[in-house]
CSV table of C-alpha atoms and ligand atoms in Angstrom, one decimal:
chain,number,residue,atom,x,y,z
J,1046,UNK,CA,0.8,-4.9,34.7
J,1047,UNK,CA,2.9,-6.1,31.6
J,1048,UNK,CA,2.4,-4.3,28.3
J,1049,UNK,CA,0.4,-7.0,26.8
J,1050,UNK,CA,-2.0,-6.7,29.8
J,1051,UNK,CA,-2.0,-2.9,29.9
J,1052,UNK,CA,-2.8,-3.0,26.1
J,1053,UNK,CA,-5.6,-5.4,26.2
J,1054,UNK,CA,-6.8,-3.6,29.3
J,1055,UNK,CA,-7.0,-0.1,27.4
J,1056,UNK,CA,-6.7,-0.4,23.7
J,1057,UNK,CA,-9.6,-1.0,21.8
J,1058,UNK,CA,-10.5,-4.3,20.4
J,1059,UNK,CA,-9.5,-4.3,17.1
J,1060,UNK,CA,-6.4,-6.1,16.6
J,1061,UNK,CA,-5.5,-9.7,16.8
J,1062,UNK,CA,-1.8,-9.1,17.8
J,1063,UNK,CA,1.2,-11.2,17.8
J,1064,UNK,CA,2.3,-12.5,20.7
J,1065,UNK,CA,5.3,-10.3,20.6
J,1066,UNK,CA,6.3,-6.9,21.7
J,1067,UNK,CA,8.5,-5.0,19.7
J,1068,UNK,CA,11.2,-2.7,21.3
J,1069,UNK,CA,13.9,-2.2,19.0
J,1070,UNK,CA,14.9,-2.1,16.0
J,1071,UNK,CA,17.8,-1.7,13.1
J,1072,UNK,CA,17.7,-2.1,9.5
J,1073,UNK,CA,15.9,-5.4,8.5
J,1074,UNK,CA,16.8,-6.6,12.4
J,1075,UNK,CA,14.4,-6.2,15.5
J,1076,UNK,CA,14.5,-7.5,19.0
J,1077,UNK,CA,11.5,-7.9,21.3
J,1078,UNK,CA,11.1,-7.3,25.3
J,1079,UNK,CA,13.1,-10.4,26.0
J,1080,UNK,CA,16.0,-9.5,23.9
J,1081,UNK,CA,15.2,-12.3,21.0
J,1082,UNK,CA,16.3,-11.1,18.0
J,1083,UNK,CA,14.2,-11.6,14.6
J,1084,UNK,CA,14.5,-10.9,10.7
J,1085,UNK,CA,12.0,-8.8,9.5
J,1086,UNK,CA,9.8,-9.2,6.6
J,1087,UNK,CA,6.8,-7.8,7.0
J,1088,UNK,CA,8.0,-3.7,7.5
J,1089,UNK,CA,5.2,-2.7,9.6
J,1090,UNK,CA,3.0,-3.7,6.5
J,1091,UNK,CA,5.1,-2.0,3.6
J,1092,UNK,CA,5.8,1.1,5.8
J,1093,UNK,CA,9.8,0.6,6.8
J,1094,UNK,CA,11.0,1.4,3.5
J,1095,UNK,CA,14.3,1.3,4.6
J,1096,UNK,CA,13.8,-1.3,7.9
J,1097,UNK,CA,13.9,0.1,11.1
J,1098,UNK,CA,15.9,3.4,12.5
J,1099,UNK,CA,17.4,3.7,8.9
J,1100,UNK,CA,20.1,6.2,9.8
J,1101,UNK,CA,19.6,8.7,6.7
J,1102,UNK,CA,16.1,8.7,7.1
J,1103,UNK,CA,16.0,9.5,11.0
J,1104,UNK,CA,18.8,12.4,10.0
J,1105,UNK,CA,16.5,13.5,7.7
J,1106,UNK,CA,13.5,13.8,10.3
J,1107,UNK,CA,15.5,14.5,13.4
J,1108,UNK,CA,16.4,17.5,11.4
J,1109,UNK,CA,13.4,18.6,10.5
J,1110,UNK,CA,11.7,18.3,14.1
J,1111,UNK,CA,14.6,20.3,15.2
J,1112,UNK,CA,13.9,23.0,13.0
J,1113,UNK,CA,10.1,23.1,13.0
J,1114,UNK,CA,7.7,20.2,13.4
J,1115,UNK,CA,3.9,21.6,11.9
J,1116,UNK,CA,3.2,24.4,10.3
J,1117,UNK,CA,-1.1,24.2,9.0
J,1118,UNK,CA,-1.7,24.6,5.6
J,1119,UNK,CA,-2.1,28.4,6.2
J,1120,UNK,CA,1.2,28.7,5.4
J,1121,UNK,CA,3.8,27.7,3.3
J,1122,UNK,CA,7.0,25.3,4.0
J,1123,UNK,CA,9.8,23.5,2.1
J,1124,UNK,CA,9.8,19.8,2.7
J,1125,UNK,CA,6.4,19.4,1.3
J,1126,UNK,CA,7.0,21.4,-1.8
J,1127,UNK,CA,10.3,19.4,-2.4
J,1128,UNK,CA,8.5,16.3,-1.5
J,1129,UNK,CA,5.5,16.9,-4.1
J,1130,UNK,CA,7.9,18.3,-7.3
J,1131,UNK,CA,9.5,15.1,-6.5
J,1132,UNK,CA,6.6,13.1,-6.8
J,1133,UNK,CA,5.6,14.4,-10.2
J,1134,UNK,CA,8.5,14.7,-11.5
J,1135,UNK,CA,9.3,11.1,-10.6
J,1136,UNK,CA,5.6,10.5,-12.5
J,1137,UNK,CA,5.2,13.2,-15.0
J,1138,UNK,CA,1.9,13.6,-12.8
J,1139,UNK,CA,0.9,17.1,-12.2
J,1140,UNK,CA,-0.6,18.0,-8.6
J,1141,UNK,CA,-0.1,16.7,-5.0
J,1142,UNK,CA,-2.6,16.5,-1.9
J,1143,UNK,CA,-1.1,15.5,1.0
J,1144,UNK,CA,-2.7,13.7,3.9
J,1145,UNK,CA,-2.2,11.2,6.6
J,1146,UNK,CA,-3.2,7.4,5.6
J,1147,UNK,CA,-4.1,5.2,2.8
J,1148,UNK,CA,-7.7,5.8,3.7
J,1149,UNK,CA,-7.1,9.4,3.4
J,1150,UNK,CA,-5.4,9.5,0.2
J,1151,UNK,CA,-8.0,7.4,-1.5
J,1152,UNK,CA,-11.0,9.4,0.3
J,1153,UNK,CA,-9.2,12.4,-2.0
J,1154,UNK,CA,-9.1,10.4,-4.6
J,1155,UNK,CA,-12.9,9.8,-4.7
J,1156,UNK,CA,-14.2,13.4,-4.1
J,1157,UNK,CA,-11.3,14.6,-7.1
J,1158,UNK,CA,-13.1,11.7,-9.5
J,1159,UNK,CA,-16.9,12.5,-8.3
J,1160,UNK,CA,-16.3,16.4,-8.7
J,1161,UNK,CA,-14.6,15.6,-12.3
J,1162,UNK,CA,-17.5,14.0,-13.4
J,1163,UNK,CA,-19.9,16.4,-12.4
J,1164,UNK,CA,-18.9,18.9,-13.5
J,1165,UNK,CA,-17.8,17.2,-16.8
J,1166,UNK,CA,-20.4,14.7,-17.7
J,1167,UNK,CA,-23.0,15.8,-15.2
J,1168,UNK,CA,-24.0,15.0,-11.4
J,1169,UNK,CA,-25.6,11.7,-12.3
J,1170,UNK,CA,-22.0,10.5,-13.6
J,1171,UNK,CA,-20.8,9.4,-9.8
J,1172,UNK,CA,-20.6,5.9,-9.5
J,1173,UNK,CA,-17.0,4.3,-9.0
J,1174,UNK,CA,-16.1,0.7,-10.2
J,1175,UNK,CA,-14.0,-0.8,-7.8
J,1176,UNK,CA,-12.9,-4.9,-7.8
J,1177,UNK,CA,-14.2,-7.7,-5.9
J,1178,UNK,CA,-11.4,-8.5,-3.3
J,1179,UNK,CA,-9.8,-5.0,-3.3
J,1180,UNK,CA,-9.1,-2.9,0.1
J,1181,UNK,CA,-9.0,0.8,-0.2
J,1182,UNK,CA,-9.5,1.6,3.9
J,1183,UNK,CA,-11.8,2.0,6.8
J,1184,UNK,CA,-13.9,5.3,6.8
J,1185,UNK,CA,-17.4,5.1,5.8
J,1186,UNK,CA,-16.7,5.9,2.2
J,1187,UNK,CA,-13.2,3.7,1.3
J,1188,UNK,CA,-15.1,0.7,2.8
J,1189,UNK,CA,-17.8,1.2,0.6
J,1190,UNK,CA,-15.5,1.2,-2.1
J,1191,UNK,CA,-13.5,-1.7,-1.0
J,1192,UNK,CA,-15.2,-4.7,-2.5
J,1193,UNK,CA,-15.4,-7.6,0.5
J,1194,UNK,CA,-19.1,-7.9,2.3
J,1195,UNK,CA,-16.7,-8.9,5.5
J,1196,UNK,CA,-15.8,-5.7,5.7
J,1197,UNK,CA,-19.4,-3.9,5.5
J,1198,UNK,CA,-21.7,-5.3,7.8
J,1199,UNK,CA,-21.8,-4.3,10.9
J,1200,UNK,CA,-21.3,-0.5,9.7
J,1201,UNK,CA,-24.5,-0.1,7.1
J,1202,UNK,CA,-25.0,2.3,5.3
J,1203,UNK,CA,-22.2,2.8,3.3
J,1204,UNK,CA,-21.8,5.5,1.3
J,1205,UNK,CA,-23.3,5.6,-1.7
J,1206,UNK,CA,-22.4,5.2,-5.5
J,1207,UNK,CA,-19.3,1.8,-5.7
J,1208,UNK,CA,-20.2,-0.8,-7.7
J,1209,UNK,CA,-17.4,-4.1,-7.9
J,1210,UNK,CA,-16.3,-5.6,-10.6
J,1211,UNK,CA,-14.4,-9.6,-10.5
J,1212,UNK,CA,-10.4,-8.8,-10.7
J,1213,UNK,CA,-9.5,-9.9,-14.2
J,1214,UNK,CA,-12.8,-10.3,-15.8
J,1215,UNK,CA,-13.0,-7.9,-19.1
J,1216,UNK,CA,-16.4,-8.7,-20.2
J,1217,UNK,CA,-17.8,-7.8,-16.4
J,1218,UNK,CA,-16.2,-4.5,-16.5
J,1219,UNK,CA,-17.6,-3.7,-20.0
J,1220,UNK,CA,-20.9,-4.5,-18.9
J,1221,UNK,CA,-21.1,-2.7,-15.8
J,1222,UNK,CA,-19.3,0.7,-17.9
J,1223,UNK,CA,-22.6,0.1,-20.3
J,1224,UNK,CA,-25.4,-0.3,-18.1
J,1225,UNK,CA,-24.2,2.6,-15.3
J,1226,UNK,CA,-23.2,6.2,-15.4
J,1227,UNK,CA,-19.3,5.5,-14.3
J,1228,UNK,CA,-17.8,8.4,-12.7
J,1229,UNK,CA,-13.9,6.5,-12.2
J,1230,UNK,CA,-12.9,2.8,-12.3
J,1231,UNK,CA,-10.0,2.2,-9.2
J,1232,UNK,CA,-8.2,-0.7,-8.5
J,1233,UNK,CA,-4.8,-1.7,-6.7
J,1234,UNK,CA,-2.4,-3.3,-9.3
J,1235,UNK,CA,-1.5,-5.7,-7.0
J,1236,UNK,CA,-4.6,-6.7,-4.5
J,1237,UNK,CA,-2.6,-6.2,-1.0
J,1238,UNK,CA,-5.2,-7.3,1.4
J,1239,UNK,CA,-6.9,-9.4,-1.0
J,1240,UNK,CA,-4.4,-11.9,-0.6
J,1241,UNK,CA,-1.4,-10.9,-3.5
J,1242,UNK,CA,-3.3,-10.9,-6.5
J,1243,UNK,CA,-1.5,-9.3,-9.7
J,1244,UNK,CA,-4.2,-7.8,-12.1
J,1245,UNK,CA,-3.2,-9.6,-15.4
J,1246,UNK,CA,-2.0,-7.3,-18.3
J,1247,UNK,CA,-4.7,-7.8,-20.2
J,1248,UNK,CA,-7.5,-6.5,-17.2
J,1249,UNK,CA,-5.3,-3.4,-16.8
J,1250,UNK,CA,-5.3,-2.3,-20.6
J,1251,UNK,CA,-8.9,-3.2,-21.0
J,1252,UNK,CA,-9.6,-0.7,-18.0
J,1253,UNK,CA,-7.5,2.1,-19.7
J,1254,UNK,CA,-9.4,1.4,-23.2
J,1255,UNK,CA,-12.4,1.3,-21.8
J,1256,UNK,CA,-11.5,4.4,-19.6
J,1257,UNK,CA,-10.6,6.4,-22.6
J,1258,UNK,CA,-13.7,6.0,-25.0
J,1259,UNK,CA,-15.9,6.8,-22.2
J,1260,UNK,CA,-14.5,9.9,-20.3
J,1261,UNK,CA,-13.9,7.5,-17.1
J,1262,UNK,CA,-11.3,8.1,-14.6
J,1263,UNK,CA,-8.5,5.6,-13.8
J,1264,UNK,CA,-7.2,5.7,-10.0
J,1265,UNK,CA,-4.6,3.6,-8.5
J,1266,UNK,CA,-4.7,2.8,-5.4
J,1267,UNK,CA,-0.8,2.3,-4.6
J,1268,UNK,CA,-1.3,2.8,-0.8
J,1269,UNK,CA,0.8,-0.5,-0.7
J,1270,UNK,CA,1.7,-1.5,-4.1
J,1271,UNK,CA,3.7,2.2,-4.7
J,1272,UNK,CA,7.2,3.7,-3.2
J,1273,UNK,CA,9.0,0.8,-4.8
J,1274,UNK,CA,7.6,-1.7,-3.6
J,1275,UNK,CA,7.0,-4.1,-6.6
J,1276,UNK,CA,9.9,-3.7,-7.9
J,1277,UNK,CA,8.9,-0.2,-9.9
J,1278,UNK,CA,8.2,2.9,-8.4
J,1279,UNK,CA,4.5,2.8,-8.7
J,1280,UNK,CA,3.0,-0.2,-9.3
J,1281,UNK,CA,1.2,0.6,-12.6
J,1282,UNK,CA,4.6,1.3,-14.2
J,1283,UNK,CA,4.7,-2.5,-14.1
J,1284,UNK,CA,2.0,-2.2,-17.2
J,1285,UNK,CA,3.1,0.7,-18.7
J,1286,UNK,CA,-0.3,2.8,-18.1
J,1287,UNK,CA,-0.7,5.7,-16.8
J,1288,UNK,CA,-3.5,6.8,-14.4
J,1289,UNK,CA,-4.9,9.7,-13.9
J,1290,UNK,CA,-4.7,9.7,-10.2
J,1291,UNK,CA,-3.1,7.7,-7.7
J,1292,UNK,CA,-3.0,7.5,-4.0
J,1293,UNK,CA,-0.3,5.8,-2.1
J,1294,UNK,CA,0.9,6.1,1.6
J,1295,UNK,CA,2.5,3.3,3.6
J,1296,UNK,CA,6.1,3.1,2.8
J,1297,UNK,CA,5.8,6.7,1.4
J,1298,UNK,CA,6.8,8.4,4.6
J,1299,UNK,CA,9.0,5.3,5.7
J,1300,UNK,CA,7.6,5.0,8.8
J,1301,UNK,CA,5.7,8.4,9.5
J,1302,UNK,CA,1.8,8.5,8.6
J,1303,UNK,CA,1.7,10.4,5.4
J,1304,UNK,CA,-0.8,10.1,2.4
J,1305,UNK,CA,-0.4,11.7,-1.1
J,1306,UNK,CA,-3.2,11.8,-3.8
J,1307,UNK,CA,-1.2,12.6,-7.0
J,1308,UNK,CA,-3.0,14.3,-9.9
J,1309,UNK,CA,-2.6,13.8,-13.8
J,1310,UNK,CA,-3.4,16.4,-16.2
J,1311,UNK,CA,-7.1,16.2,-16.9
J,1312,UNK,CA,-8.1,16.4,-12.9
J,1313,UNK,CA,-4.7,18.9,-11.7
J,1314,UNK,CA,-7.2,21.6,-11.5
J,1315,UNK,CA,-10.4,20.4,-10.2
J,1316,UNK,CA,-9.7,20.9,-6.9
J,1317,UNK,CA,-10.1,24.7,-5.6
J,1318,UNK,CA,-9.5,26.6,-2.1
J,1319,UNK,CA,-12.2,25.1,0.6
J,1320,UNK,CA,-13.0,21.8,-1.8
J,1321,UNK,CA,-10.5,19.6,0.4
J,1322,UNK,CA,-7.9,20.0,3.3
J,1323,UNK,CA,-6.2,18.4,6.3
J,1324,UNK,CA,-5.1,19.7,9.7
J,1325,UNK,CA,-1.5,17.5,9.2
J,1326,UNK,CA,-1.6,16.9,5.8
J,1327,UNK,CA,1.8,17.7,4.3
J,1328,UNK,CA,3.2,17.7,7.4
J,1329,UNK,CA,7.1,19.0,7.7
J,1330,UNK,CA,8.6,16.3,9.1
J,1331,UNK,CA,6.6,13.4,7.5
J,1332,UNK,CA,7.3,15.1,4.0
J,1333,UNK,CA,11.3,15.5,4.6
J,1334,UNK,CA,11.4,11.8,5.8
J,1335,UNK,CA,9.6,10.8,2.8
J,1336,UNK,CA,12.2,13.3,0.5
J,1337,UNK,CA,14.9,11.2,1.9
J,1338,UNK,CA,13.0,7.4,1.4
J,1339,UNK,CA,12.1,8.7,-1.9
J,1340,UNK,CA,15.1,10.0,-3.4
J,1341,UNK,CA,16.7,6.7,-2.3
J,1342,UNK,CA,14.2,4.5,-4.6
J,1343,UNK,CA,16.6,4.7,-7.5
J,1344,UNK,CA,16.5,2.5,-10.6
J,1345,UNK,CA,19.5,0.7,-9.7
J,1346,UNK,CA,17.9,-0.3,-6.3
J,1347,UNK,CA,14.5,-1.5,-7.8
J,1348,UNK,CA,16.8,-3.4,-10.0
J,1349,UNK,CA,18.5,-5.0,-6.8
J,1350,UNK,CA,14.4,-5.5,-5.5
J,1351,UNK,CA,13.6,-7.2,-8.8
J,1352,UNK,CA,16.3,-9.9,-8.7
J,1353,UNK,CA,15.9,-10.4,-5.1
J,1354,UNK,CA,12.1,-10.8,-6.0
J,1355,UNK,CA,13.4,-13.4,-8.3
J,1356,UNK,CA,15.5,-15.3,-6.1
J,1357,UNK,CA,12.6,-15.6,-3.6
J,1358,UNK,CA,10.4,-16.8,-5.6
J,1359,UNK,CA,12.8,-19.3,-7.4
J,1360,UNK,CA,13.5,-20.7,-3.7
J,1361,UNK,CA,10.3,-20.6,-2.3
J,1362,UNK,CA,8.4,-22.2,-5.7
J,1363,UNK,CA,10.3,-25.2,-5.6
J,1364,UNK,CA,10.3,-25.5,-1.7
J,1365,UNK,CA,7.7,-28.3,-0.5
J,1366,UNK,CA,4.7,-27.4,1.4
J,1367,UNK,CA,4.2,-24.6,-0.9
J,1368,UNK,CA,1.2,-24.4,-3.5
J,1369,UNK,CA,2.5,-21.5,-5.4
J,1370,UNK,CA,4.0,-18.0,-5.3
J,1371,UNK,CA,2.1,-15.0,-5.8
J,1372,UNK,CA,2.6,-10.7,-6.4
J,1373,UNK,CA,5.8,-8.9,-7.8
J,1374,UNK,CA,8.8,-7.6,-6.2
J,1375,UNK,CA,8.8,-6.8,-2.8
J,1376,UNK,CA,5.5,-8.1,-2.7
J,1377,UNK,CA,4.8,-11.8,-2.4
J,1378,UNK,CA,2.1,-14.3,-1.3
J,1379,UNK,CA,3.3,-17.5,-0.7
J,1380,UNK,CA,0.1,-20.4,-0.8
J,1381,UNK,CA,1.0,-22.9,1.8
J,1382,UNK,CA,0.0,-26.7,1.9
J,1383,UNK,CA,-0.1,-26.2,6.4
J,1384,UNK,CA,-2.4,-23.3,7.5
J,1385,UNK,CA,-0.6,-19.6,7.1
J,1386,UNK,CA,-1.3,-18.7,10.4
J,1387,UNK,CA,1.2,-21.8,12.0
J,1388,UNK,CA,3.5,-20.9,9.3
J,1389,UNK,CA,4.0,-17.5,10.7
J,1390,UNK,CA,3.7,-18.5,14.2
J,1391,UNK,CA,6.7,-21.3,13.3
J,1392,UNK,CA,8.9,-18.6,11.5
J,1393,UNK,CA,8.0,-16.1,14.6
J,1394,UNK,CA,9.3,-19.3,16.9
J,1395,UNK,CA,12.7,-19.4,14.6
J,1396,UNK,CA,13.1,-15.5,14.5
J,1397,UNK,CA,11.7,-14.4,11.2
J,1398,UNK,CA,8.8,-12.1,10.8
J,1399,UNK,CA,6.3,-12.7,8.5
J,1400,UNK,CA,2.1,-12.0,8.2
J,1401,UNK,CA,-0.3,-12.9,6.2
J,1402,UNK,CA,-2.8,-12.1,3.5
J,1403,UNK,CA,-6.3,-14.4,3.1
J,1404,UNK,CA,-4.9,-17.2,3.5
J,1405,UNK,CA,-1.5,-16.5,2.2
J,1406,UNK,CA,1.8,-15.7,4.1
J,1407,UNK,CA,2.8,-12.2,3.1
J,1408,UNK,CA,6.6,-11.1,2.6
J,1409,UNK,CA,7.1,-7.3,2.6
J,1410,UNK,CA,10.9,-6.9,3.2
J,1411,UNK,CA,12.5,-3.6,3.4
J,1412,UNK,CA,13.7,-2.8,-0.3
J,1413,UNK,CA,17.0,-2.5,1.5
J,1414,UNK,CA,17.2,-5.9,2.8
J,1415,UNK,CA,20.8,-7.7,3.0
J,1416,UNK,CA,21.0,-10.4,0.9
J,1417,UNK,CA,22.2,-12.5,3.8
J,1418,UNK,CA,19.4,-11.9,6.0
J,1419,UNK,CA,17.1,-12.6,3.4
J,1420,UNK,CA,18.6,-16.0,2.0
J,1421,UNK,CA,18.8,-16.8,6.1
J,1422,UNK,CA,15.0,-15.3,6.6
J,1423,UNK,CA,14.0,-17.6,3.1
J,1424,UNK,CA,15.4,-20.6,4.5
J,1425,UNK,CA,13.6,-20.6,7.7
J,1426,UNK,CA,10.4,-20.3,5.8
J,1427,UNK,CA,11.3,-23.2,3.4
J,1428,UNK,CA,11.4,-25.3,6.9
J,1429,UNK,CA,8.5,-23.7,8.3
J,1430,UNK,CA,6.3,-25.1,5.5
J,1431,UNK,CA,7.1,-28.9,5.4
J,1432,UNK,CA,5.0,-30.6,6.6
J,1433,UNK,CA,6.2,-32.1,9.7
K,2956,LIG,C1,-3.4,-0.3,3.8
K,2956,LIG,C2,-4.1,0.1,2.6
K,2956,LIG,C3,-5.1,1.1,2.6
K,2956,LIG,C4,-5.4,1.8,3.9
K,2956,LIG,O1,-4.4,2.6,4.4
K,2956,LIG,P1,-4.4,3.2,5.9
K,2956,LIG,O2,-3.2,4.0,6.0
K,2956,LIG,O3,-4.5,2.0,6.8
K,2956,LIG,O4,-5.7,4.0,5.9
K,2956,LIG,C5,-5.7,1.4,1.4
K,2956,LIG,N1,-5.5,0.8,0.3
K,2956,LIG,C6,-4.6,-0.2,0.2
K,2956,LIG,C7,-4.3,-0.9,-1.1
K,2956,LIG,C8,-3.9,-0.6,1.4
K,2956,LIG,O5,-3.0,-1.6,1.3
């Protein structure tokens, strides 16, 4: 048996895959079985901060593994301490949980806002707005707050307790403040998922003014948006808010699963021993990867993403076949005048790897990407959407 047979044979049925398997990799490069060789853009959906086998990064968790690889949370260890000072220090946030995934950091996220309330305003306070569109994960409770019915159906009941509110629309979110007890309003600044959707500045200051007369909670969900990826560390610095949580993962541990729900002043304390834990959460050598990737995201290299950004989307807007440009930074939609899935399939064909969003082709390149492999990577695209 092939792999691609093996893994149909005895994986479970939930991925539509490429038609590629992936064997090695370097930087912003990676061949498949056959030895082809292919530009990546897509980062294992925002997770290779760095690309592939980034040499400082694998120092930095070859070291680790060779020293100690897990301790539990029954005991204390460095790389996780380092790793969360660096985080709110980095934020001027105040407390760190650590966990495995996106769906794990937002789960967090939800029982920090829901206990806030509570306790604060009363148990009846523990509804969550959430946006139409958005995607906060998979277990029970994150798809109930992530706001597309294709998600839901075939795994009723959800939770209880998330109401959705249009992306964008003020007057929506006022009403639905007015006419429910609102425990915490989340929202990604930049819907991943959802197909690259910026919230406009105006949405995101009406959700912090609203938040504020009301004793409402703001979480960000920067699962894909946050480790640099839109051009700022976390994608809310792009409006010049501040939440009072945020949860991000992905490109955090730069290739490792690690989740981190970061705490602002008014909720640092409202978790207490036995209110939350994980097994791996924090883990050693997840946490001293993701000291390495973060320390790395300086302001001169989100600089380098931001004019990058810019030349992508100067390229790609006027190229034909393509409708428009969407996100920020490192994080782009492009709307195509062919079907998204034969644009990928085309730039697969020509050795660039893209993947898509709705109906959008997605770019997620490593925030360390060449410029020479990108303008080469951008120019295949450009010929992969005329029409031919
Ligand atoms: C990917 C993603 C998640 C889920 O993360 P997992 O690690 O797959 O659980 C949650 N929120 C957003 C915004 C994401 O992009």
């Amino acid at each position: 048996m092939n792999i691609k047979e093996k893994d149909n044979l005895y994986i479970a049925n939930t991925y539509a895959r490429f038609p590629l398997v992936l064997k090695e990799g370097k930087g912003s490069a990676v061949w498949d079985e056959d030895g082809k060789e292919y530009i990546d853009l897509g980062t294992g959906i925002a997770v290779n901060t760095f690309g592939f086998s980034d040499s400082e990064w694998v120092n930095a968790v070859t070291k680790q593994l060779n020293t100690l690889q897990h301790t539990s949370n029954l005991y204390f260890s460095e790389p996780c301490a380092d790793l969360a000072e660096m985080l709110c220090s980095r934020t001027g946030m105040k407390k760190v949980f650590f966990s495995n995934s996106g769906a794990e950091a937002n789960e967090c996220a939800i029982k920090v806002a829901r206990k806030y309330a509570a306790e604060k305003k009363g148990a009846e306070y523990n509804t969550i707005i959430t946006l139409k569109n958005s995607f906060h994960g998979r277990t029970i409770t994150t798809l109930a707050a992530t706001g597309q019915d294709v998600f839901h159906k075939d795994f009723l009941p959800l939770t209880d307790g998330f109401i959705y509110c249009e992306a964008n629309n003020c007057e929506e979110l006022k009403r639905l403040v007015e006419t429910n007890k609102i425990a915490a309003i989340m929202f990604e600044t930049v819907q991943g998922e959802g197909g690259v959707l910026p919230l406009t500045d105006e949405f995101v200051k009406t959700i912090f003014e609203i938040a504020k007369a009301n004793d409402i909670l703001t979480i960000a969900d920067e699962v894909q948006t946050g480790n640099g990826r839109t051009g700022k560390l976390y994608g809310y610095m792009n409006y010049g808010v501040k939440p009072d949580i945020f949860s991000t993962a992905k490109g955090l541990g730069g290739g490792l699963p690690l989740g981190a729900t970061v705490l602002g002043e008014k909720v640092e304390n409202v978790l207490n021993p036995g209110s939350h834990g994980s097994t791996f959460g924090g883990n050693p050598v997840a946490c001293a990867g993701a000291v390495n990737i973060l320390s790395r995201i300086t302001d001169e290299l989100l600089n380098e993403v931001a004019e990058k950004s810019q030349y992508i989307v100067e390229k790609l807007s006027n190229a034909k076949g393509v409708k428009s440009v969407s996100g920020k930074g490192f994080m782009l939609g492009i709307e195509t005048e062919k079907d998204a899935g034969s644009v990928i399939a085309e730039c697969q064909k020509n050795g660039v790897l893209v993947i898509k969003a709705k109906n959008k082709v997605r770019l997620l390149p490593a925030l360390n990407i060449p410029m020479e492999l990108l303008e080469k990577a951008i120019d295949v695209i450009i010929e992969a959407c005329k029409e031919n």
